[in-house]
XYZ file of C-alpha atoms in Angstrom:
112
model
C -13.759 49.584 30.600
C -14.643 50.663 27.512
C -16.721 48.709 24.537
C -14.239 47.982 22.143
C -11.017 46.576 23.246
C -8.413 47.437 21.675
C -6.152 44.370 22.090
C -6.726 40.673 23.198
C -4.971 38.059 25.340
C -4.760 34.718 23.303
C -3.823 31.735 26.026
C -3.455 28.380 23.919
C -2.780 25.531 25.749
C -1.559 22.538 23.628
C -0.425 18.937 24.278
C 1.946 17.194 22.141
C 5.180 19.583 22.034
C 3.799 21.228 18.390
C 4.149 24.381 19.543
C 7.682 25.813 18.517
C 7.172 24.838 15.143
C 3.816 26.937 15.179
C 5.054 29.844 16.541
C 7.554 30.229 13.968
C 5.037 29.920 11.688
C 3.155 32.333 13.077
C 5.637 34.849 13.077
C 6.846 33.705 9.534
C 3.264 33.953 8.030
C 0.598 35.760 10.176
C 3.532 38.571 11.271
C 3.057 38.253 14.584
C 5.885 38.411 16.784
C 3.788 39.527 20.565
C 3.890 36.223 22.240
C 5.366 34.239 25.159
C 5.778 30.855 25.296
C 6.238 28.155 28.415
C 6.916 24.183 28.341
C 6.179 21.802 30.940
C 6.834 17.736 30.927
C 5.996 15.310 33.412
C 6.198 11.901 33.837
C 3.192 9.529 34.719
C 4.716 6.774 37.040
C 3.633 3.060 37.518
C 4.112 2.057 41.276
C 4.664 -2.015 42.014
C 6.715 -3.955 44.992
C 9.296 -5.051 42.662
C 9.835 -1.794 40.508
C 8.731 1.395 39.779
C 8.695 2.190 36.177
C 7.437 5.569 33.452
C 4.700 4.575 31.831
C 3.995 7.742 29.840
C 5.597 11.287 29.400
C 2.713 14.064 29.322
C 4.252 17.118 27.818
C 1.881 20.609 28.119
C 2.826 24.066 25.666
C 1.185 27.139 26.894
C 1.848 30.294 25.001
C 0.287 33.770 24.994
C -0.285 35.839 21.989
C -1.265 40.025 21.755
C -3.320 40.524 19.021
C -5.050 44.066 17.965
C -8.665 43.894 17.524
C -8.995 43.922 13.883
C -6.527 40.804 14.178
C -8.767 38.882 16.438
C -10.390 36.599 14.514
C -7.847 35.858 11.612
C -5.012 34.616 14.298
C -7.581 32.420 16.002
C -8.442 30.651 13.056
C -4.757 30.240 12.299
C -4.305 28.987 15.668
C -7.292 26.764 15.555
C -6.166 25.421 12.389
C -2.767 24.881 12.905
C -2.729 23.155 15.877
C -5.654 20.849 15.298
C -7.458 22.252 18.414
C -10.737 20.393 17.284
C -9.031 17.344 18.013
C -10.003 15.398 21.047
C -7.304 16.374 24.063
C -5.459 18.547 22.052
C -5.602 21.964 23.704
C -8.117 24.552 24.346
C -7.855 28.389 23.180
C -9.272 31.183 25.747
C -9.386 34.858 24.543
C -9.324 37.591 27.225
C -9.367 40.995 26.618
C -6.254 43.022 27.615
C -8.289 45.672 29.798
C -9.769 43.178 31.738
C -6.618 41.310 33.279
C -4.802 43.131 36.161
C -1.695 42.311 38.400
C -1.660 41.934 41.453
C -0.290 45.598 43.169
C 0.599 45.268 47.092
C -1.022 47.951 49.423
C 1.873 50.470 50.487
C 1.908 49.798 53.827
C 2.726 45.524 53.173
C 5.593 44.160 54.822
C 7.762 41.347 53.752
């Protein structure tokens, strides 16, 4: 692996459902058009005898970004920003660097 990477894996994770709006944004503003995004909801459920009722919908935004190096720190900070990510349970950011992550490749001789 060498010293320098030359791109970097931006995983946001962001509660709330602001994330569309952002990565329009992003692509609008910052030019960056390398990302992938994925939605989840899910429902927090109150359990009684007499009924069972939602108390609260929790709705998580994940999205990926590939940034070049030189890129790094100016889409973080527009991430960071953006999103309020300094915010008490808002999200989290986690940069990885593109070398380091590897899928998974079957041995040859694996049967299904």
């Amino acid at each position: 692996m060498s010293a320098d990477p030359a791109q970097w894996l931006i995983r946001c994770v962001v509660s709330g459902g602001a994330t569309r709006p952002f990565l329009s944004k992003l692509a609008r503003e910052m030019g960056v058009w390398d990302f992938f995004f994925t939605g989840s909801r899910s429902a927090v459920a109150d359990h009684s005898r007499t009924r069972a009722r939602v108390v609260q919908f929790i709705e998580n935004e994940e999205f990926f970004i590939v940034v070049p190096d030189r890129r790094l720190a100016e889409v973080m900070e527009f991430c960071y920003v953006q999103l309020k990510i300094g915010s008490p349970g808002r999200g989290s950011l986690y940069v990885t660097p593109v070398e380091r992550l590897s899928p998974f490749i079957p041995p040859l001789d694996h049967q299904d």
